[in-house]
Amino acid sequence: MQAITLQELAASASSLGVNIGILAREWERQETGEPLDALTEKMRCRLQVMREAVARGLGGVKSRSGLTGGDAQRTAEAAESARAIGGEPLCTAISYALAVGEVNACMGRIVAAPTAGSCGIIPAILLAVGEHLGADDGRLIEALFAAGVIGSIIERKSTLSGAVGGCQAECGSAAAMAAAAAVQLNGGSPEQCIQAVALAFKGTLGLVCDPVAGLVEVPCIKRNATSAAVALAAACMAMAGVLSVIPPDEVVDAMGAIGRELPIALRETAMGGLAATPTGKRIAREQQG
């Protein structure tokens, strides 16, 4: 993909009168030489994998470590009084994010978008919001293309790696990508999409990567669910016309700078944060033998 900024992406889409997803697919066609139908079909396959992961997770799974599993099913089947706190599509998104995260912990098939550790956020928002709006697969696929091009820009400008930038680079990026996808699904403008990116990142800056026992389970799976909530909050604000005081591209740059300043113990090494608590250390010893 050509080296562009988020602002240039939004401006290009607006000038052509198309959404970001349509523009991203066309750019990929130009870059790869593949027909649009073939690119659409590839994305449709990814969408199907996301759906299958959600369905498997909601059916109840348990990781080999025994640390995680069943929370997606528990959340999906929660009493109405519990679900009323968040409402829809938030409650559905939370259960979907947990579902995909639990499938990943069970070595199941997922789409690592943008990473395996943050794999539940985009499908959770895409499918929950899509169901809430009655969006067809065509709109969902366009939203996935939008999320993908935004992820590419984030990766080029900053990082998507927890080992490099902490979980703000994984769950934060996923929340930003998902927020933009949700805005596009709801008919928002390209400018509103990138404002959602900035607003989502601002809610996750400084988020550390501290996997207990070095496993992508605790707190990673539940962090997917809370990041899905951040994505929805960002999308809601962007659709209402709320603007980020700091421009979107500068927010992404700030995320990269913050990641470089994080101590190594808080960048996927399981040496700090929750991994370094007494319980975290006990779990690590138990997992080792």
PDB file of C-alpha atoms in Angstrom:
ATOM      1  CA  MET A   1       0.000   0.000   0.000  1.00  0.00           C
ATOM      2  CA  GLN A   2       1.200   3.480  -0.816  1.00  0.00           C
ATOM      3  CA  ALA A   3       2.551   5.472   2.101  1.00  0.00           C
ATOM      4  CA  ILE A   4      -0.292   7.754   3.119  1.00  0.00           C
ATOM      5  CA  THR A   5      -1.629   9.251   6.332  1.00  0.00           C
ATOM      6  CA  LEU A   6      -5.048   8.746   7.868  1.00  0.00           C
ATOM      7  CA  GLN A   7      -5.975  12.274   6.880  1.00  0.00           C
ATOM      8  CA  GLU A   8      -4.951  11.653   3.285  1.00  0.00           C
ATOM      9  CA  LEU A   9      -6.943   8.417   3.290  1.00  0.00           C
ATOM     10  CA  ALA A  10     -10.098  10.195   4.426  1.00  0.00           C
ATOM     11  CA  ALA A  11      -9.562  13.056   1.985  1.00  0.00           C
ATOM     12  CA  SER A  12      -9.052  10.656  -0.948  1.00  0.00           C
ATOM     13  CA  ALA A  13     -12.216   8.706  -0.163  1.00  0.00           C
ATOM     14  CA  SER A  14     -14.239  11.884   0.298  1.00  0.00           C
ATOM     15  CA  SER A  15     -13.012  13.410  -2.948  1.00  0.00           C
ATOM     16  CA  LEU A  16     -14.052  10.280  -4.849  1.00  0.00           C
ATOM     17  CA  GLY A  17     -17.399  10.064  -3.084  1.00  0.00           C
ATOM     18  CA  VAL A  18     -16.764   6.540  -1.753  1.00  0.00           C
ATOM     19  CA  ASN A  19     -16.261   5.014   1.668  1.00  0.00           C
ATOM     20  CA  ILE A  20     -12.823   4.009   2.931  1.00  0.00           C
ATOM     21  CA  GLY A  21     -13.497   0.310   2.365  1.00  0.00           C
ATOM     22  CA  ILE A  22     -14.295   0.742  -1.323  1.00  0.00           C
ATOM     23  CA  LEU A  23     -11.191   2.859  -1.803  1.00  0.00           C
ATOM     24  CA  ALA A  24      -9.002   0.357   0.058  1.00  0.00           C
ATOM     25  CA  ARG A  25     -10.242  -2.513  -2.096  1.00  0.00           C
ATOM     26  CA  GLU A  26      -9.539  -0.536  -5.267  1.00  0.00           C
ATOM     27  CA  TRP A  27      -6.036   0.309  -4.061  1.00  0.00           C
ATOM     28  CA  GLU A  28      -5.410  -3.365  -3.355  1.00  0.00           C
ATOM     29  CA  ARG A  29      -6.624  -4.243  -6.846  1.00  0.00           C
ATOM     30  CA  GLN A  30      -4.179  -1.770  -8.340  1.00  0.00           C
ATOM     31  CA  GLU A  31      -1.333  -3.014  -6.174  1.00  0.00           C
ATOM     32  CA  THR A  32      -1.874  -6.765  -6.589  1.00  0.00           C
ATOM     33  CA  GLY A  33      -3.462  -6.938 -10.022  1.00  0.00           C
ATOM     34  CA  GLU A  34      -6.183  -9.221  -8.658  1.00  0.00           C
ATOM     35  CA  PRO A  35      -9.769  -8.682  -9.824  1.00  0.00           C
ATOM     36  CA  LEU A  36     -12.137  -6.965  -7.395  1.00  0.00           C
ATOM     37  CA  ASP A  37     -14.308 -10.087  -7.245  1.00  0.00           C
ATOM     38  CA  ALA A  38     -11.347 -12.187  -6.143  1.00  0.00           C
ATOM     39  CA  LEU A  39     -10.377  -9.699  -3.438  1.00  0.00           C
ATOM     40  CA  THR A  40     -13.965  -9.557  -2.223  1.00  0.00           C
ATOM     41  CA  GLU A  41     -14.114 -13.343  -2.042  1.00  0.00           C
ATOM     42  CA  LYS A  42     -10.907 -13.489   0.008  1.00  0.00           C
ATOM     43  CA  MET A  43     -12.384 -11.040   2.494  1.00  0.00           C
ATOM     44  CA  ARG A  44     -15.644 -12.990   2.541  1.00  0.00           C
ATOM     45  CA  CYS A  45     -13.656 -16.060   3.600  1.00  0.00           C
ATOM     46  CA  ARG A  46     -12.092 -14.095   6.463  1.00  0.00           C
ATOM     47  CA  LEU A  47     -15.538 -12.930   7.505  1.00  0.00           C
ATOM     48  CA  GLN A  48     -16.714 -16.538   7.573  1.00  0.00           C
ATOM     49  CA  VAL A  49     -13.765 -17.587   9.756  1.00  0.00           C
ATOM     50  CA  MET A  50     -14.715 -14.807  12.170  1.00  0.00           C
ATOM     51  CA  ARG A  51     -18.302 -16.038  12.302  1.00  0.00           C
ATOM     52  CA  GLU A  52     -17.186 -19.615  12.892  1.00  0.00           C
ATOM     53  CA  ALA A  53     -14.866 -18.562  15.726  1.00  0.00           C
ATOM     54  CA  VAL A  54     -17.684 -16.651  17.414  1.00  0.00           C
ATOM     55  CA  ALA A  55     -20.029 -19.616  17.101  1.00  0.00           C
ATOM     56  CA  ARG A  56     -17.469 -22.068  18.474  1.00  0.00           C
ATOM     57  CA  GLY A  57     -16.581 -19.826  21.387  1.00  0.00           C
ATOM     58  CA  LEU A  58     -20.207 -19.228  22.330  1.00  0.00           C
ATOM     59  CA  GLY A  59     -20.678 -22.984  22.462  1.00  0.00           C
ATOM     60  CA  GLY A  60     -18.256 -23.190  25.380  1.00  0.00           C
ATOM     61  CA  VAL A  61     -14.547 -23.992  25.111  1.00  0.00           C
ATOM     62  CA  LYS A  62     -11.750 -24.459  27.634  1.00  0.00           C
ATOM     63  CA  SER A  63      -8.067 -23.725  27.107  1.00  0.00           C
ATOM     64  CA  ARG A  64      -5.465 -26.409  27.720  1.00  0.00           C
ATOM     65  CA  SER A  65      -3.992 -24.364  30.564  1.00  0.00           C
ATOM     66  CA  GLY A  66      -7.360 -24.313  32.303  1.00  0.00           C
ATOM     67  CA  LEU A  67      -7.034 -20.576  32.875  1.00  0.00           C
ATOM     68  CA  THR A  68      -9.751 -19.483  30.474  1.00  0.00           C
ATOM     69  CA  GLY A  69     -12.917 -20.683  28.821  1.00  0.00           C
ATOM     70  CA  GLY A  70     -16.663 -20.495  29.197  1.00  0.00           C
ATOM     71  CA  ASP A  71     -16.895 -16.764  29.820  1.00  0.00           C
ATOM     72  CA  ALA A  72     -18.242 -16.043  26.342  1.00  0.00           C
ATOM     73  CA  GLN A  73     -21.051 -18.539  26.827  1.00  0.00           C
ATOM     74  CA  ARG A  74     -21.673 -17.211  30.326  1.00  0.00           C
ATOM     75  CA  THR A  75     -21.912 -13.643  29.081  1.00  0.00           C
ATOM     76  CA  ALA A  76     -24.129 -14.518  26.135  1.00  0.00           C
ATOM     77  CA  GLU A  77     -26.518 -16.418  28.392  1.00  0.00           C
ATOM     78  CA  ALA A  78     -26.513 -13.834  31.199  1.00  0.00           C
ATOM     79  CA  ALA A  79     -29.825 -12.872  32.716  1.00  0.00           C
ATOM     80  CA  GLU A  80     -31.611  -9.910  31.167  1.00  0.00           C
ATOM     81  CA  SER A  81     -30.961  -7.892  34.322  1.00  0.00           C
ATOM     82  CA  ALA A  82     -27.211  -8.287  33.747  1.00  0.00           C
ATOM     83  CA  ARG A  83     -27.363  -7.521  30.023  1.00  0.00           C
ATOM     84  CA  ALA A  84     -29.505  -4.445  30.627  1.00  0.00           C
ATOM     85  CA  ILE A  85     -26.506  -2.660  32.109  1.00  0.00           C
ATOM     86  CA  GLY A  86     -24.742  -2.381  28.774  1.00  0.00           C
ATOM     87  CA  GLY A  87     -27.538  -2.794  26.260  1.00  0.00           C
ATOM     88  CA  GLU A  88     -27.071  -3.585  22.601  1.00  0.00           C
ATOM     89  CA  PRO A  89     -24.939  -3.957  20.617  1.00  0.00           C
ATOM     90  CA  LEU A  90     -22.455  -3.718  23.504  1.00  0.00           C
ATOM     91  CA  CYS A  91     -23.456  -6.884  25.349  1.00  0.00           C
ATOM     92  CA  THR A  92     -23.376  -8.948  22.177  1.00  0.00           C
ATOM     93  CA  ALA A  93     -20.004  -7.467  21.212  1.00  0.00           C
ATOM     94  CA  ILE A  94     -18.574  -8.364  24.623  1.00  0.00           C
ATOM     95  CA  SER A  95     -19.673 -11.996  24.336  1.00  0.00           C
ATOM     96  CA  TYR A  96     -18.350 -12.202  20.765  1.00  0.00           C
ATOM     97  CA  ALA A  97     -14.969 -10.744  21.727  1.00  0.00           C
ATOM     98  CA  LEU A  98     -14.629 -13.237  24.565  1.00  0.00           C
ATOM     99  CA  ALA A  99     -15.691 -16.058  22.240  1.00  0.00           C
ATOM    100  CA  VAL A 100     -13.005 -15.414  19.634  1.00  0.00           C
ATOM    101  CA  GLY A 101     -10.345 -14.850  22.293  1.00  0.00           C
ATOM    102  CA  GLU A 102     -11.214 -18.157  23.942  1.00  0.00           C
ATOM    103  CA  VAL A 103     -11.072 -19.989  20.616  1.00  0.00           C
ATOM    104  CA  ASN A 104      -7.619 -18.531  20.045  1.00  0.00           C
ATOM    105  CA  ALA A 105      -6.523 -19.756  23.496  1.00  0.00           C
ATOM    106  CA  CYS A 106      -7.724 -23.224  22.471  1.00  0.00           C
ATOM    107  CA  MET A 107      -5.571 -23.093  19.332  1.00  0.00           C
ATOM    108  CA  GLY A 108      -8.692 -22.766  17.215  1.00  0.00           C
ATOM    109  CA  ARG A 109      -8.951 -21.041  13.870  1.00  0.00           C
ATOM    110  CA  ILE A 110      -9.212 -17.253  14.060  1.00  0.00           C
ATOM    111  CA  VAL A 111      -8.342 -14.231  11.941  1.00  0.00           C
ATOM    112  CA  ALA A 112      -5.369 -12.477  13.527  1.00  0.00           C
ATOM    113  CA  ALA A 113      -6.700  -9.004  12.839  1.00  0.00           C
ATOM    114  CA  PRO A 114      -4.488  -7.237  13.571  1.00  0.00           C
ATOM    115  CA  THR A 115      -2.871  -9.832  15.913  1.00  0.00           C
ATOM    116  CA  ALA A 116      -3.821 -13.105  17.580  1.00  0.00           C
ATOM    117  CA  GLY A 117      -3.861 -11.443  20.989  1.00  0.00           C
ATOM    118  CA  SER A 118      -6.388  -8.877  19.811  1.00  0.00           C
ATOM    119  CA  CYS A 119      -8.325 -11.180  17.490  1.00  0.00           C
ATOM    120  CA  GLY A 120     -11.715 -10.812  19.189  1.00  0.00           C
ATOM    121  CA  ILE A 121     -12.235  -7.072  18.863  1.00  0.00           C
ATOM    122  CA  ILE A 122     -12.840  -6.535  15.150  1.00  0.00           C
ATOM    123  CA  PRO A 123     -15.166  -9.539  14.669  1.00  0.00           C
ATOM    124  CA  ALA A 124     -17.033  -8.596  17.837  1.00  0.00           C
ATOM    125  CA  ILE A 125     -17.756  -5.062  16.662  1.00  0.00           C
ATOM    126  CA  LEU A 126     -18.246  -5.942  13.010  1.00  0.00           C
ATOM    127  CA  LEU A 127     -20.736  -8.746  13.673  1.00  0.00           C
ATOM    128  CA  ALA A 128     -22.549  -7.237  16.661  1.00  0.00           C
ATOM    129  CA  VAL A 129     -22.993  -3.839  15.010  1.00  0.00           C
ATOM    130  CA  GLY A 130     -23.769  -5.483  11.686  1.00  0.00           C
ATOM    131  CA  GLU A 131     -26.513  -7.579  13.250  1.00  0.00           C
ATOM    132  CA  HIS A 132     -27.881  -4.563  15.091  1.00  0.00           C
ATOM    133  CA  LEU A 133     -28.047  -2.538  11.852  1.00  0.00           C
ATOM    134  CA  GLY A 134     -29.146  -5.410   9.617  1.00  0.00           C
ATOM    135  CA  ALA A 135     -26.048  -5.023   7.430  1.00  0.00           C
ATOM    136  CA  ASP A 136     -25.529  -7.539   4.628  1.00  0.00           C
ATOM    137  CA  ASP A 137     -22.252  -9.256   3.833  1.00  0.00           C
ATOM    138  CA  GLY A 138     -21.378  -6.659   1.221  1.00  0.00           C
ATOM    139  CA  ARG A 139     -21.354  -3.890   3.809  1.00  0.00           C
ATOM    140  CA  LEU A 140     -19.485  -6.052   6.306  1.00  0.00           C
ATOM    141  CA  ILE A 141     -16.814  -6.857   3.744  1.00  0.00           C
ATOM    142  CA  GLU A 142     -16.374  -3.175   2.878  1.00  0.00           C
ATOM    143  CA  ALA A 143     -16.012  -2.434   6.586  1.00  0.00           C
ATOM    144  CA  LEU A 144     -13.313  -5.101   6.839  1.00  0.00           C
ATOM    145  CA  PHE A 145     -11.424  -3.479   3.981  1.00  0.00           C
ATOM    146  CA  ALA A 146     -11.680  -0.159   5.836  1.00  0.00           C
ATOM    147  CA  ALA A 147     -10.335  -1.716   9.023  1.00  0.00           C
ATOM    148  CA  GLY A 148      -7.545  -3.351   7.063  1.00  0.00           C
ATOM    149  CA  VAL A 149      -6.241  -0.211   5.378  1.00  0.00           C
ATOM    150  CA  ILE A 150      -6.336   1.665   8.682  1.00  0.00           C
ATOM    151  CA  GLY A 151      -4.379  -1.151  10.308  1.00  0.00           C
ATOM    152  CA  SER A 152      -1.797  -0.909   7.522  1.00  0.00           C
ATOM    153  CA  ILE A 153      -1.349   2.790   8.165  1.00  0.00           C
ATOM    154  CA  ILE A 154      -1.009   2.225  11.918  1.00  0.00           C
ATOM    155  CA  GLU A 155       1.589  -0.485  11.324  1.00  0.00           C
ATOM    156  CA  ARG A 156       3.621   1.727   9.011  1.00  0.00           C
ATOM    157  CA  LYS A 157       3.443   4.811  11.222  1.00  0.00           C
ATOM    158  CA  SER A 158       3.815   3.035  14.556  1.00  0.00           C
ATOM    159  CA  THR A 159       3.464  -0.681  15.367  1.00  0.00           C
ATOM    160  CA  LEU A 160       0.923  -3.445  15.881  1.00  0.00           C
ATOM    161  CA  SER A 161       3.186  -5.519  18.109  1.00  0.00           C
ATOM    162  CA  GLY A 162       2.715  -5.884  21.843  1.00  0.00           C
ATOM    163  CA  ALA A 163       6.395  -6.747  22.176  1.00  0.00           C
ATOM    164  CA  VAL A 164       7.261  -3.384  20.647  1.00  0.00           C
ATOM    165  CA  GLY A 165       4.535  -1.087  21.920  1.00  0.00           C
ATOM    166  CA  GLY A 166       2.544  -2.834  24.635  1.00  0.00           C
ATOM    167  CA  CYS A 167      -1.088  -3.853  24.354  1.00  0.00           C
ATOM    168  CA  GLN A 168      -2.016  -0.362  23.168  1.00  0.00           C
ATOM    169  CA  ALA A 169      -0.438  -1.502  19.901  1.00  0.00           C
ATOM    170  CA  GLU A 170      -2.540  -4.672  19.767  1.00  0.00           C
ATOM    171  CA  CYS A 171      -5.884  -4.159  21.490  1.00  0.00           C
ATOM    172  CA  GLY A 172      -5.619  -0.412  21.009  1.00  0.00           C
ATOM    173  CA  SER A 173      -5.062  -0.755  17.274  1.00  0.00           C
ATOM    174  CA  ALA A 174      -7.837  -3.325  16.990  1.00  0.00           C
ATOM    175  CA  ALA A 175     -10.219  -1.008  18.843  1.00  0.00           C
ATOM    176  CA  ALA A 176      -9.288   1.837  16.520  1.00  0.00           C
ATOM    177  CA  MET A 177      -9.772  -0.300  13.410  1.00  0.00           C
ATOM    178  CA  ALA A 178     -13.068  -1.659  14.739  1.00  0.00           C
ATOM    179  CA  ALA A 179     -14.328   1.803  15.635  1.00  0.00           C
ATOM    180  CA  ALA A 180     -13.729   2.992  12.083  1.00  0.00           C
ATOM    181  CA  ALA A 181     -15.480  -0.087  10.709  1.00  0.00           C
ATOM    182  CA  ALA A 182     -18.486   0.560  12.958  1.00  0.00           C
ATOM    183  CA  VAL A 183     -18.719   4.176  11.826  1.00  0.00           C
ATOM    184  CA  GLN A 184     -18.605   3.147   8.179  1.00  0.00           C
ATOM    185  CA  LEU A 185     -21.269   0.480   8.777  1.00  0.00           C
ATOM    186  CA  ASN A 186     -23.479   3.159  10.295  1.00  0.00           C
ATOM    187  CA  GLY A 187     -23.088   5.425   7.266  1.00  0.00           C
ATOM    188  CA  GLY A 188     -20.483   7.738   8.740  1.00  0.00           C
ATOM    189  CA  SER A 189     -18.130   9.755   6.579  1.00  0.00           C
ATOM    190  CA  PRO A 190     -14.460   8.937   5.976  1.00  0.00           C
ATOM    191  CA  GLU A 191     -13.529  11.846   8.244  1.00  0.00           C
ATOM    192  CA  GLN A 192     -15.727  10.439  11.020  1.00  0.00           C
ATOM    193  CA  CYS A 193     -14.018   7.070  10.565  1.00  0.00           C
ATOM    194  CA  ILE A 194     -10.561   8.464  11.229  1.00  0.00           C
ATOM    195  CA  GLN A 195     -11.850  10.551  14.118  1.00  0.00           C
ATOM    196  CA  ALA A 196     -13.099   7.268  15.614  1.00  0.00           C
ATOM    197  CA  VAL A 197      -9.570   5.875  15.203  1.00  0.00           C
ATOM    198  CA  ALA A 198      -8.141   8.756  17.219  1.00  0.00           C
ATOM    199  CA  LEU A 199     -10.833   8.586  19.893  1.00  0.00           C
ATOM    200  CA  ALA A 200     -10.352   4.836  20.358  1.00  0.00           C
ATOM    201  CA  PHE A 201      -6.592   5.177  20.683  1.00  0.00           C
ATOM    202  CA  LYS A 202      -6.974   7.969  23.216  1.00  0.00           C
ATOM    203  CA  GLY A 203      -8.853   5.508  25.424  1.00  0.00           C
ATOM    204  CA  THR A 204      -6.102   2.901  25.226  1.00  0.00           C
ATOM    205  CA  LEU A 205      -2.815   4.862  25.204  1.00  0.00           C
ATOM    206  CA  GLY A 206      -0.297   3.392  27.615  1.00  0.00           C
ATOM    207  CA  LEU A 207      -2.047   0.019  27.808  1.00  0.00           C
ATOM    208  CA  VAL A 208       0.589  -2.514  28.844  1.00  0.00           C
ATOM    209  CA  CYS A 209       1.137  -6.060  27.610  1.00  0.00           C
ATOM    210  CA  ASP A 210       1.472  -8.309  30.670  1.00  0.00           C
ATOM    211  CA  PRO A 211       0.411 -11.893  29.827  1.00  0.00           C
ATOM    212  CA  VAL A 212       0.246 -14.044  32.939  1.00  0.00           C
ATOM    213  CA  ALA A 213       2.557 -17.058  32.598  1.00  0.00           C
ATOM    214  CA  GLY A 214       3.410 -15.796  29.114  1.00  0.00           C
ATOM    215  CA  LEU A 215       0.115 -17.116  27.740  1.00  0.00           C
ATOM    216  CA  VAL A 216      -2.236 -15.089  25.549  1.00  0.00           C
ATOM    217  CA  GLU A 217      -5.101 -15.674  27.957  1.00  0.00           C
ATOM    218  CA  VAL A 218      -4.986 -13.577  31.137  1.00  0.00           C
ATOM    219  CA  PRO A 219      -5.688 -10.656  30.909  1.00  0.00           C
ATOM    220  CA  CYS A 220      -5.705 -10.717  27.111  1.00  0.00           C
ATOM    221  CA  ILE A 221      -9.112 -12.275  26.475  1.00  0.00           C
ATOM    222  CA  LYS A 222     -11.042  -9.992  28.816  1.00  0.00           C
ATOM    223  CA  ARG A 223      -9.026  -7.056  27.504  1.00  0.00           C
ATOM    224  CA  ASN A 224     -10.491  -7.849  24.088  1.00  0.00           C
ATOM    225  CA  ALA A 225     -13.952  -7.396  25.551  1.00  0.00           C
ATOM    226  CA  THR A 226     -13.189  -4.073  27.233  1.00  0.00           C
ATOM    227  CA  SER A 227     -11.450  -2.852  24.092  1.00  0.00           C
ATOM    228  CA  ALA A 228     -14.598  -3.659  22.120  1.00  0.00           C
ATOM    229  CA  ALA A 229     -16.440  -1.349  24.501  1.00  0.00           C
ATOM    230  CA  VAL A 230     -13.852   1.364  23.842  1.00  0.00           C
ATOM    231  CA  ALA A 231     -14.390   0.907  20.100  1.00  0.00           C
ATOM    232  CA  LEU A 232     -18.133   1.370  20.453  1.00  0.00           C
ATOM    233  CA  ALA A 233     -17.681   4.453  22.621  1.00  0.00           C
ATOM    234  CA  ALA A 234     -15.324   5.952  20.036  1.00  0.00           C
ATOM    235  CA  ALA A 235     -17.709   5.150  17.180  1.00  0.00           C
ATOM    236  CA  CYS A 236     -20.616   6.696  19.094  1.00  0.00           C
ATOM    237  CA  MET A 237     -18.692   9.907  19.709  1.00  0.00           C
ATOM    238  CA  ALA A 238     -17.471  10.132  16.123  1.00  0.00           C
ATOM    239  CA  MET A 239     -20.988   9.642  14.743  1.00  0.00           C
ATOM    240  CA  ALA A 240     -22.171  12.437  17.033  1.00  0.00           C
ATOM    241  CA  GLY A 241     -19.616  14.774  15.512  1.00  0.00           C
ATOM    242  CA  VAL A 242     -17.117  14.682  18.364  1.00  0.00           C
ATOM    243  CA  LEU A 243     -13.617  15.513  17.153  1.00  0.00           C
ATOM    244  CA  SER A 244     -10.251  14.552  18.565  1.00  0.00           C
ATOM    245  CA  VAL A 245      -8.401  17.721  19.571  1.00  0.00           C
ATOM    246  CA  ILE A 246      -5.164  15.944  18.598  1.00  0.00           C
ATOM    247  CA  PRO A 247      -5.291  14.994  14.880  1.00  0.00           C
ATOM    248  CA  PRO A 248      -5.649  11.246  14.193  1.00  0.00           C
ATOM    249  CA  ASP A 249      -2.188  10.852  12.653  1.00  0.00           C
ATOM    250  CA  GLU A 250      -0.576  12.567  15.623  1.00  0.00           C
ATOM    251  CA  VAL A 251      -2.441  10.247  17.984  1.00  0.00           C
ATOM    252  CA  VAL A 252      -1.043   7.223  16.128  1.00  0.00           C
ATOM    253  CA  ASP A 253       2.437   8.729  16.284  1.00  0.00           C
ATOM    254  CA  ALA A 254       2.007   9.301  20.023  1.00  0.00           C
ATOM    255  CA  MET A 255       1.061   5.646  20.503  1.00  0.00           C
ATOM    256  CA  GLY A 256       4.330   4.598  18.893  1.00  0.00           C
ATOM    257  CA  ALA A 257       6.329   7.004  21.023  1.00  0.00           C
ATOM    258  CA  ILE A 258       4.632   5.822  24.209  1.00  0.00           C
ATOM    259  CA  GLY A 259       5.330   2.212  23.251  1.00  0.00           C
ATOM    260  CA  ARG A 260       9.017   2.906  22.856  1.00  0.00           C
ATOM    261  CA  GLU A 261       9.077   4.488  26.312  1.00  0.00           C
ATOM    262  CA  LEU A 262       7.364   1.559  28.035  1.00  0.00           C
ATOM    263  CA  PRO A 263       9.758  -0.526  30.136  1.00  0.00           C
ATOM    264  CA  ILE A 264      10.546  -3.944  28.697  1.00  0.00           C
ATOM    265  CA  ALA A 265       8.743  -5.591  31.624  1.00  0.00           C
ATOM    266  CA  LEU A 266       5.469  -4.205  30.247  1.00  0.00           C
ATOM    267  CA  ARG A 267       5.975  -5.301  26.653  1.00  0.00           C
ATOM    268  CA  GLU A 268       4.882  -8.943  26.383  1.00  0.00           C
ATOM    269  CA  THR A 269       7.691 -10.346  28.529  1.00  0.00           C
ATOM    270  CA  ALA A 270       5.463 -11.498  31.429  1.00  0.00           C
ATOM    271  CA  MET A 271       7.891  -9.751  33.771  1.00  0.00           C
ATOM    272  CA  GLY A 272       5.623  -6.941  34.996  1.00  0.00           C
ATOM    273  CA  GLY A 273       2.062  -5.818  35.497  1.00  0.00           C
ATOM    274  CA  LEU A 274      -0.455  -8.553  36.291  1.00  0.00           C
ATOM    275  CA  ALA A 275       2.109 -11.214  35.434  1.00  0.00           C
ATOM    276  CA  ALA A 276       4.256 -10.020  38.346  1.00  0.00           C
ATOM    277  CA  THR A 277       1.514 -10.153  40.981  1.00  0.00           C
ATOM    278  CA  PRO A 278       1.658 -12.941  43.605  1.00  0.00           C
ATOM    279  CA  THR A 279      -1.172 -14.758  41.859  1.00  0.00           C
ATOM    280  CA  GLY A 280       0.388 -14.218  38.453  1.00  0.00           C
ATOM    281  CA  LYS A 281       3.667 -15.699  39.659  1.00  0.00           C
ATOM    282  CA  ARG A 282       1.872 -18.647  41.254  1.00  0.00           C
ATOM    283  CA  ILE A 283       0.033 -19.391  38.016  1.00  0.00           C
ATOM    284  CA  ALA A 284       3.329 -19.234  36.105  1.00  0.00           C
ATOM    285  CA  ARG A 285       4.911 -21.774  38.489  1.00  0.00           C
ATOM    286  CA  GLU A 286       1.915 -24.089  38.143  1.00  0.00           C
ATOM    287  CA  GLN A 287       1.987 -23.889  34.356  1.00  0.00           C
ATOM    288  CA  GLN A 288       5.679 -24.761  34.333  1.00  0.00           C
ATOM    289  CA  GLY A 289       5.155 -27.992  36.076  1.00  0.00           C
TER     290      GLY A 289
END
